[in-house]
Backbone as JSON Lines, residues from 0, in Angstrom:
{"i":0,"aa":"X","n":[-30.64,-6.45,-70.23],"ca":[-30.22,-5.11,-69.88],"c":[-28.89,-5.17,-69.12]}
{"i":1,"aa":"X","n":[-27.95,-4.34,-69.56],"ca":[-26.65,-4.27,-68.92],"c":[-26.73,-3.48,-67.62]}
{"i":2,"aa":"X","n":[-26.12,-4.03,-66.58],"ca":[-26.06,-3.34,-65.3],"c":[-24.65,-2.79,-65.12]}
{"i":3,"aa":"X","n":[-24.57,-1.51,-64.84],"ca":[-23.28,-0.87,-64.67],"c":[-22.64,-1.3,-63.35]}
{"i":4,"aa":"X","n":[-21.33,-1.5,-63.36],"ca":[-20.59,-1.84,-62.14],"c":[-20.75,-0.71,-61.13]}
{"i":5,"aa":"X","n":[-20.85,-1.06,-59.85],"ca":[-21.11,-0.04,-58.84],"c":[-20.02,1.03,-58.75]}
{"i":6,"aa":"X","n":[-18.81,0.72,-59.16],"ca":[-17.72,1.7,-59.12],"c":[-17.42,2.3,-60.5]}
{"i":7,"aa":"X","n":[-18.27,2.08,-61.47],"ca":[-18.01,2.53,-62.85],"c":[-17.75,4.04,-62.93]}
{"i":8,"aa":"X","n":[-18.56,4.83,-62.24],"ca":[-18.39,6.29,-62.3],"c":[-17.05,6.71,-61.73]}
{"i":9,"aa":"X","n":[-16.67,6.12,-60.61],"ca":[-15.38,6.45,-59.99],"c":[-14.24,6.07,-60.92]}
{"i":10,"aa":"X","n":[-14.34,4.91,-61.56],"ca":[-13.31,4.48,-62.5],"c":[-13.21,5.42,-63.7]}
{"i":11,"aa":"X","n":[-14.36,5.93,-64.16],"ca":[-14.34,6.91,-65.27],"c":[-13.62,8.18,-64.84]}
{"i":12,"aa":"X","n":[-13.91,8.63,-63.6],"ca":[-13.23,9.84,-63.1],"c":[-11.72,9.63,-63.08]}
{"i":13,"aa":"X","n":[-11.29,8.47,-62.6],"ca":[-9.85,8.17,-62.56],"c":[-9.28,8.18,-63.98]}
{"i":14,"aa":"X","n":[-9.96,7.5,-64.9],"ca":[-9.49,7.42,-66.29],"c":[-9.43,8.79,-66.95]}
{"i":15,"aa":"X","n":[-10.36,9.68,-66.59],"ca":[-10.4,11.02,-67.16],"c":[-9.44,11.99,-66.48]}
{"i":16,"aa":"X","n":[-8.73,11.52,-65.46],"ca":[-7.77,12.38,-64.77],"c":[-8.39,13.37,-63.81]}
{"i":17,"aa":"X","n":[-9.62,13.13,-63.4],"ca":[-10.29,14.03,-62.46],"c":[-9.67,13.89,-61.06]}
{"i":18,"aa":"X","n":[-9.59,14.99,-60.31],"ca":[-9.12,14.87,-58.92],"c":[-10.26,14.27,-58.08]}
{"i":19,"aa":"X","n":[-10.01,13.1,-57.5],"ca":[-11.06,12.38,-56.76],"c":[-10.75,12.4,-55.27]}
{"i":20,"aa":"X","n":[-11.8,12.56,-54.48],"ca":[-11.69,12.51,-53.03],"c":[-12.53,11.36,-52.5]}
{"i":21,"aa":"X","n":[-12.14,10.87,-51.33],"ca":[-12.9,9.84,-50.63],"c":[-13.28,10.38,-49.27]}
{"i":22,"aa":"X","n":[-14.48,10.03,-48.82],"ca":[-14.93,10.48,-47.5],"c":[-14.34,9.57,-46.44]}
{"i":23,"aa":"X","n":[-13.67,10.16,-45.49],"ca":[-13.07,9.42,-44.38],"c":[-13.96,9.62,-43.17]}
{"i":24,"aa":"X","n":[-14.77,8.61,-42.85],"ca":[-15.76,8.75,-41.78],"c":[-15.13,8.91,-40.4]}
{"i":25,"aa":"X","n":[-13.96,8.31,-40.18],"ca":[-13.31,8.45,-38.88],"c":[-12.95,9.91,-38.62]}
{"i":26,"aa":"X","n":[-12.43,10.57,-39.65],"ca":[-12.05,11.98,-39.53],"c":[-13.23,12.92,-39.82]}
{"i":27,"aa":"X","n":[-14.24,12.4,-40.53],"ca":[-15.39,13.22,-40.88],"c":[-15.09,14.26,-41.94]}
{"i":28,"aa":"X","n":[-14.2,13.93,-42.88],"ca":[-13.86,14.9,-43.92],"c":[-13.51,14.19,-45.23]}
{"i":29,"aa":"X","n":[-13.53,14.97,-46.31],"ca":[-13.15,14.47,-47.63],"c":[-11.65,14.61,-47.79]}
{"i":30,"aa":"X","n":[-11.0,13.53,-48.23],"ca":[-9.55,13.54,-48.41],"c":[-9.18,13.29,-49.87]}
{"i":31,"aa":"X","n":[-8.15,14.01,-50.34],"ca":[-7.65,13.79,-51.7],"c":[-7.05,12.39,-51.78]}
{"i":32,"aa":"X","n":[-7.25,11.73,-52.93],"ca":[-6.71,10.39,-53.14],"c":[-5.98,10.36,-54.48]}
{"i":33,"aa":"X","n":[-4.82,9.72,-54.5],"ca":[-4.11,9.51,-55.76],"c":[-4.72,8.28,-56.43]}
{"i":34,"aa":"X","n":[-4.61,8.17,-57.76],"ca":[-5.25,7.06,-58.46],"c":[-4.92,5.67,-57.92]}
{"i":35,"aa":"X","n":[-3.65,5.43,-57.56],"ca":[-3.3,4.09,-57.07],"c":[-4.03,3.76,-55.77]}
{"i":36,"aa":"X","n":[-4.18,4.74,-54.88],"ca":[-4.92,4.52,-53.63],"c":[-6.4,4.31,-53.91]}
{"i":37,"aa":"X","n":[-6.94,5.07,-54.86],"ca":[-8.35,4.89,-55.23],"c":[-8.6,3.48,-55.75]}
{"i":38,"aa":"X","n":[-7.71,3.01,-56.61],"ca":[-7.88,1.68,-57.17],"c":[-7.79,0.6,-56.09]}
{"i":39,"aa":"X","n":[-6.91,0.8,-55.12],"ca":[-6.84,-0.15,-53.99],"c":[-8.12,-0.11,-53.16]}
{"i":40,"aa":"X","n":[-8.63,1.11,-52.91],"ca":[-9.9,1.25,-52.18],"c":[-11.03,0.5,-52.89]}
{"i":41,"aa":"X","n":[-11.06,0.62,-54.21],"ca":[-12.1,-0.05,-54.99],"c":[-11.89,-1.57,-54.96]}
{"i":42,"aa":"X","n":[-10.64,-2.0,-55.19],"ca":[-10.34,-3.43,-55.21],"c":[-10.71,-4.08,-53.88]}
{"i":43,"aa":"X","n":[-10.34,-3.43,-52.78],"ca":[-10.61,-3.97,-51.44],"c":[-12.01,-3.63,-50.94]}
{"i":44,"aa":"X","n":[-12.75,-2.85,-51.71],"ca":[-14.08,-2.39,-51.33],"c":[-14.08,-1.77,-49.93]}
{"i":45,"aa":"X","n":[-13.05,-0.97,-49.68],"ca":[-12.92,-0.3,-48.39],"c":[-13.77,0.96,-48.3]}
{"i":46,"aa":"X","n":[-14.11,1.5,-49.44],"ca":[-14.91,2.72,-49.48],"c":[-16.1,2.48,-50.41]}
{"i":47,"aa":"X","n":[-17.29,2.79,-49.93],"ca":[-18.5,2.61,-50.74],"c":[-18.48,3.59,-51.91]}
{"i":48,"aa":"X","n":[-19.09,3.22,-53.04],"ca":[-19.08,4.09,-54.22],"c":[-19.61,5.5,-53.94]}
{"i":49,"aa":"X","n":[-20.61,5.62,-53.09],"ca":[-21.19,6.94,-52.81],"c":[-20.28,7.81,-51.96]}
{"i":50,"aa":"X","n":[-19.19,7.25,-51.45],"ca":[-18.25,8.02,-50.64],"c":[-17.04,8.5,-51.43]}
{"i":51,"aa":"X","n":[-17.2,8.56,-52.76],"ca":[-16.21,9.17,-53.64],"c":[-16.86,10.37,-54.32]}
{"i":52,"aa":"X","n":[-16.06,11.34,-54.65],"ca":[-16.55,12.49,-55.41],"c":[-15.39,13.14,-56.13]}
{"i":53,"aa":"X","n":[-15.73,13.92,-57.15],"ca":[-14.72,14.77,-57.79],"c":[-14.47,15.93,-56.83]}
{"i":54,"aa":"X","n":[-13.23,16.24,-56.61],"ca":[-12.87,17.34,-55.72],"c":[-13.48,18.64,-56.24]}
{"i":55,"aa":"X","n":[-14.24,19.33,-55.4],"ca":[-14.84,20.58,-55.86],"c":[-13.76,21.59,-56.26]}
{"i":56,"aa":"X","n":[-14.02,22.26,-57.36],"ca":[-13.09,23.27,-57.85],"c":[-13.58,24.64,-57.37]}
{"i":57,"aa":"X","n":[-12.71,25.41,-56.76],"ca":[-13.15,26.73,-56.32],"c":[-13.4,27.66,-57.51]}
{"i":58,"aa":"X","n":[-14.31,28.58,-57.33],"ca":[-14.52,29.63,-58.32],"c":[-14.07,30.93,-57.68]}
{"i":59,"aa":"X","n":[-13.67,31.88,-58.48],"ca":[-13.18,33.15,-57.97],"c":[-14.23,34.22,-58.19]}
{"i":60,"aa":"X","n":[-14.66,34.85,-57.09],"ca":[-15.65,35.93,-57.15],"c":[-15.04,37.14,-56.46]}
{"i":61,"aa":"X","n":[-14.74,38.17,-57.21],"ca":[-14.19,39.4,-56.67],"c":[-12.97,39.14,-55.78]}
{"i":62,"aa":"X","n":[-12.12,38.22,-56.22],"ca":[-10.91,37.89,-55.49],"c":[-11.09,36.91,-54.35]}
{"i":63,"aa":"X","n":[-12.3,36.41,-54.15],"ca":[-12.58,35.46,-53.06],"c":[-12.76,34.07,-53.66]}
{"i":64,"aa":"X","n":[-12.02,33.08,-53.12],"ca":[-12.2,31.7,-53.55],"c":[-13.45,31.13,-52.9]}
{"i":65,"aa":"X","n":[-14.37,30.69,-53.74],"ca":[-15.66,30.16,-53.3],"c":[-15.73,28.69,-53.71]}
{"i":66,"aa":"X","n":[-16.14,27.81,-52.79],"ca":[-16.31,26.41,-53.21],"c":[-17.28,26.32,-54.38]}
{"i":67,"aa":"X","n":[-16.97,25.45,-55.32],"ca":[-17.82,25.3,-56.5],"c":[-19.24,24.92,-56.07]}
{"i":68,"aa":"X","n":[-20.24,25.6,-56.61],"ca":[-21.62,25.23,-56.3],"c":[-21.99,23.9,-56.96]}
{"i":69,"aa":"X","n":[-23.11,23.35,-56.54],"ca":[-23.6,22.12,-57.16],"c":[-23.81,22.36,-58.65]}
{"i":70,"aa":"X","n":[-23.45,21.38,-59.46],"ca":[-23.6,21.49,-60.91],"c":[-24.54,20.44,-61.48]}
{"i":71,"aa":"X","n":[-24.84,19.41,-60.68],"ca":[-25.75,18.36,-61.12],"c":[-26.91,18.26,-60.15]}
{"i":72,"aa":"X","n":[-28.01,17.77,-60.66],"ca":[-29.22,17.63,-59.86],"c":[-28.98,16.58,-58.78]}
{"i":73,"aa":"X","n":[-29.16,16.95,-57.51],"ca":[-29.01,15.96,-56.44],"c":[-30.24,15.04,-56.35]}
{"i":74,"aa":"X","n":[-30.12,13.99,-55.55],"ca":[-31.24,13.09,-55.36],"c":[-32.35,13.79,-54.6]}
{"i":75,"aa":"X","n":[-33.59,13.42,-54.9],"ca":[-34.73,13.97,-54.18],"c":[-34.55,13.7,-52.7]}
{"i":76,"aa":"X","n":[-34.81,14.72,-51.88],"ca":[-34.67,14.6,-50.44],"c":[-33.33,15.07,-49.9]}
{"i":77,"aa":"X","n":[-32.38,15.4,-50.8],"ca":[-31.06,15.86,-50.38],"c":[-31.15,17.29,-49.87]}
{"i":78,"aa":"X","n":[-30.57,17.55,-48.71],"ca":[-30.51,18.91,-48.18],"c":[-29.43,19.68,-48.92]}
{"i":79,"aa":"X","n":[-29.71,20.95,-49.19],"ca":[-28.71,21.83,-49.8],"c":[-28.9,23.23,-49.26]}
{"i":80,"aa":"X","n":[-27.86,24.03,-49.37],"ca":[-27.88,25.4,-48.87],"c":[-27.69,26.35,-50.04]}
{"i":81,"aa":"X","n":[-28.37,27.49,-49.95],"ca":[-28.27,28.5,-51.0],"c":[-27.57,29.73,-50.46]}
{"i":82,"aa":"X","n":[-26.72,30.32,-51.28],"ca":[-26.15,31.62,-50.96],"c":[-27.31,32.61,-51.02]}
{"i":83,"aa":"X","n":[-27.6,33.24,-49.9],"ca":[-28.79,34.1,-49.81],"c":[-28.4,35.44,-49.21]}
{"i":84,"aa":"X","n":[-28.17,36.42,-50.07],"ca":[-27.71,37.73,-49.6],"c":[-28.8,38.51,-48.87]}
{"i":85,"aa":"X","n":[-30.04,38.04,-48.92],"ca":[-31.12,38.73,-48.23],"c":[-31.33,38.22,-46.81]}
{"i":86,"aa":"X","n":[-30.67,37.12,-46.46],"ca":[-30.83,36.53,-45.14],"c":[-29.76,37.06,-44.19]}
{"i":87,"aa":"X","n":[-30.11,37.2,-42.93],"ca":[-29.15,37.67,-41.92],"c":[-27.97,36.72,-41.79]}
{"i":88,"aa":"X","n":[-28.22,35.42,-41.92],"ca":[-27.13,34.43,-41.81],"c":[-26.53,34.08,-43.17]}
{"i":89,"aa":"X","n":[-26.99,34.71,-44.22],"ca":[-26.47,34.61,-45.58],"c":[-26.71,33.27,-46.27]}
{"i":90,"aa":"X","n":[-27.5,32.41,-45.64],"ca":[-27.82,31.13,-46.26],"c":[-29.28,30.78,-46.01]}
{"i":91,"aa":"X","n":[-29.79,29.93,-46.85],"ca":[-31.11,29.34,-46.66],"c":[-30.95,27.85,-46.95]}
{"i":92,"aa":"X","n":[-31.62,27.02,-46.17],"ca":[-31.53,25.58,-46.38],"c":[-32.83,25.1,-47.02]}
{"i":93,"aa":"X","n":[-32.71,24.11,-47.86],"ca":[-33.88,23.53,-48.53],"c":[-33.63,22.05,-48.73]}
{"i":94,"aa":"X","n":[-34.69,21.35,-49.07],"ca":[-34.59,19.94,-49.41],"c":[-34.95,19.8,-50.87]}
{"i":95,"aa":"X","n":[-34.1,19.14,-51.64],"ca":[-34.29,19.03,-53.07],"c":[-35.52,18.19,-53.38]}
{"i":96,"aa":"X","n":[-36.46,18.8,-54.13],"ca":[-37.6,18.02,-54.63],"c":[-37.75,18.16,-56.13]}
{"i":97,"aa":"X","n":[-36.84,18.91,-56.75],"ca":[-36.8,19.0,-58.21],"c":[-37.82,19.94,-58.81]}
{"i":98,"aa":"X","n":[-38.42,20.81,-57.99],"ca":[-39.4,21.74,-58.53],"c":[-38.68,22.89,-59.26]}
{"i":99,"aa":"X","n":[-39.45,23.79,-59.82],"ca":[-38.88,24.89,-60.61],"c":[-37.98,25.79,-59.77]}
{"i":100,"aa":"X","n":[-38.33,25.98,-58.5],"ca":[-37.5,26.82,-57.62],"c":[-36.12,26.18,-57.44]}
{"i":101,"aa":"X","n":[-36.1,24.86,-57.15],"ca":[-34.82,24.15,-57.0],"c":[-33.98,24.28,-58.27]}
{"i":102,"aa":"X","n":[-34.61,24.04,-59.41],"ca":[-33.89,24.07,-60.68],"c":[-33.37,25.48,-61.0]}
{"i":103,"aa":"X","n":[-34.15,26.5,-60.65],"ca":[-33.72,27.88,-60.89],"c":[-32.47,28.19,-60.04]}
{"i":104,"aa":"X","n":[-32.47,27.84,-58.76],"ca":[-31.31,28.08,-57.89],"c":[-30.08,27.33,-58.41]}
{"i":105,"aa":"X","n":[-30.3,26.08,-58.87],"ca":[-29.19,25.28,-59.4],"c":[-28.61,25.92,-60.66]}
{"i":106,"aa":"X","n":[-29.49,26.33,-61.6],"ca":[-29.03,26.98,-62.84],"c":[-28.26,28.26,-62.54]}
{"i":107,"aa":"X","n":[-28.65,28.98,-61.51],"ca":[-27.98,30.23,-61.16],"c":[-26.68,30.0,-60.4]}
{"i":108,"aa":"X","n":[-26.39,28.74,-60.06],"ca":[-25.13,28.42,-59.4],"c":[-25.07,28.85,-57.96]}
{"i":109,"aa":"X","n":[-26.2,28.82,-57.26],"ca":[-26.23,29.28,-55.88],"c":[-26.44,28.16,-54.86]}
{"i":110,"aa":"X","n":[-26.52,26.91,-55.31],"ca":[-26.76,25.77,-54.42],"c":[-25.43,25.15,-54.0]}
{"i":111,"aa":"X","n":[-25.33,24.85,-52.71],"ca":[-24.11,24.25,-52.17],"c":[-24.45,23.06,-51.27]}
{"i":112,"aa":"X","n":[-23.51,22.12,-51.16],"ca":[-23.76,20.96,-50.3],"c":[-23.57,21.25,-48.81]}
{"i":113,"aa":"X","n":[-23.03,22.42,-48.47],"ca":[-22.84,22.75,-47.05],"c":[-23.2,24.21,-46.8]}
{"i":114,"aa":"X","n":[-23.56,24.47,-45.56],"ca":[-23.9,25.84,-45.17],"c":[-22.67,26.74,-45.25]}
{"i":115,"aa":"X","n":[-21.52,26.2,-44.88],"ca":[-20.28,27.0,-44.9],"c":[-19.97,27.48,-46.32]}
{"i":116,"aa":"X","n":[-20.1,26.6,-47.29],"ca":[-19.81,26.97,-48.68],"c":[-20.78,28.04,-49.18]}
{"i":117,"aa":"X","n":[-22.05,27.89,-48.84],"ca":[-23.05,28.88,-49.26],"c":[-22.78,30.24,-48.62]}
{"i":118,"aa":"X","n":[-22.33,30.24,-47.38],"ca":[-22.04,31.51,-46.69],"c":[-20.84,32.21,-47.34]}
{"i":119,"aa":"X","n":[-19.8,31.47,-47.66],"ca":[-18.63,32.06,-48.34],"c":[-19.07,32.67,-49.67]}
{"i":120,"aa":"X","n":[-19.95,31.97,-50.4],"ca":[-20.45,32.45,-51.68],"c":[-21.22,33.76,-51.5]}
{"i":121,"aa":"X","n":[-22.11,33.79,-50.52],"ca":[-22.9,35.01,-50.27],"c":[-22.0,36.18,-49.89]}
{"i":122,"aa":"X","n":[-21.01,35.94,-49.04],"ca":[-20.08,37.02,-48.64],"c":[-19.29,37.53,-49.86]}
{"i":123,"aa":"X","n":[-18.9,36.62,-50.74],"ca":[-18.19,37.04,-51.95],"c":[-19.07,37.91,-52.83]}
{"i":124,"aa":"X","n":[-20.34,37.54,-52.97],"ca":[-21.26,38.35,-53.78],"c":[-21.46,39.73,-53.14]}
{"i":125,"aa":"X","n":[-21.57,39.76,-51.83],"ca":[-21.77,41.05,-51.14],"c":[-20.51,41.92,-51.21]}
{"i":126,"aa":"X","n":[-19.36,41.33,-51.43],"ca":[-18.13,42.11,-51.48],"c":[-18.13,43.15,-52.61]}
{"i":127,"aa":"X","n":[-19.0,42.94,-53.59],"ca":[-19.12,43.92,-54.68],"c":[-19.83,45.19,-54.25]}
{"i":128,"aa":"X","n":[-20.77,45.05,-53.33],"ca":[-21.68,46.18,-53.05],"c":[-21.8,46.57,-51.6]}
{"i":129,"aa":"X","n":[-21.42,45.7,-50.67],"ca":[-21.65,45.98,-49.26],"c":[-20.8,47.18,-48.8]}
{"i":130,"aa":"X","n":[-21.45,48.05,-48.02],"ca":[-20.77,49.23,-47.5],"c":[-20.52,48.99,-46.02]}
{"i":131,"aa":"X","n":[-19.28,49.21,-45.6],"ca":[-18.97,49.07,-44.17],"c":[-19.02,50.44,-43.53]}
{"i":132,"aa":"X","n":[-19.7,50.54,-42.4],"ca":[-19.82,51.85,-41.73],"c":[-18.53,52.34,-41.13]}
């Protein structure tokens, strides 16, 4: 059985021209990386494979830029936030267990990796109908 190289997915993203980010733990944020820097990170093994991602693409909802929701099934046990227009804080947090509820929220494009992203999404959805006094 062939075992895939630990950085194979990141290398595919680079080859496909995807915008890739690396997590910078000192700063605590995701930073854009150019392909040459990514390849050096991989060569020097300075960044673990799980600390790379494709840069989220914003979606436009009623003129509001919203961080792209999750598009792939996360690992079991992963925390995620949902844009929840019925909640006072506009978000609900859950832990992914892959049940029908999780899959329904994911298919509807309402799952986000952060509470901030889910809140922006909920506010954008409410911008269609919310009435200000």
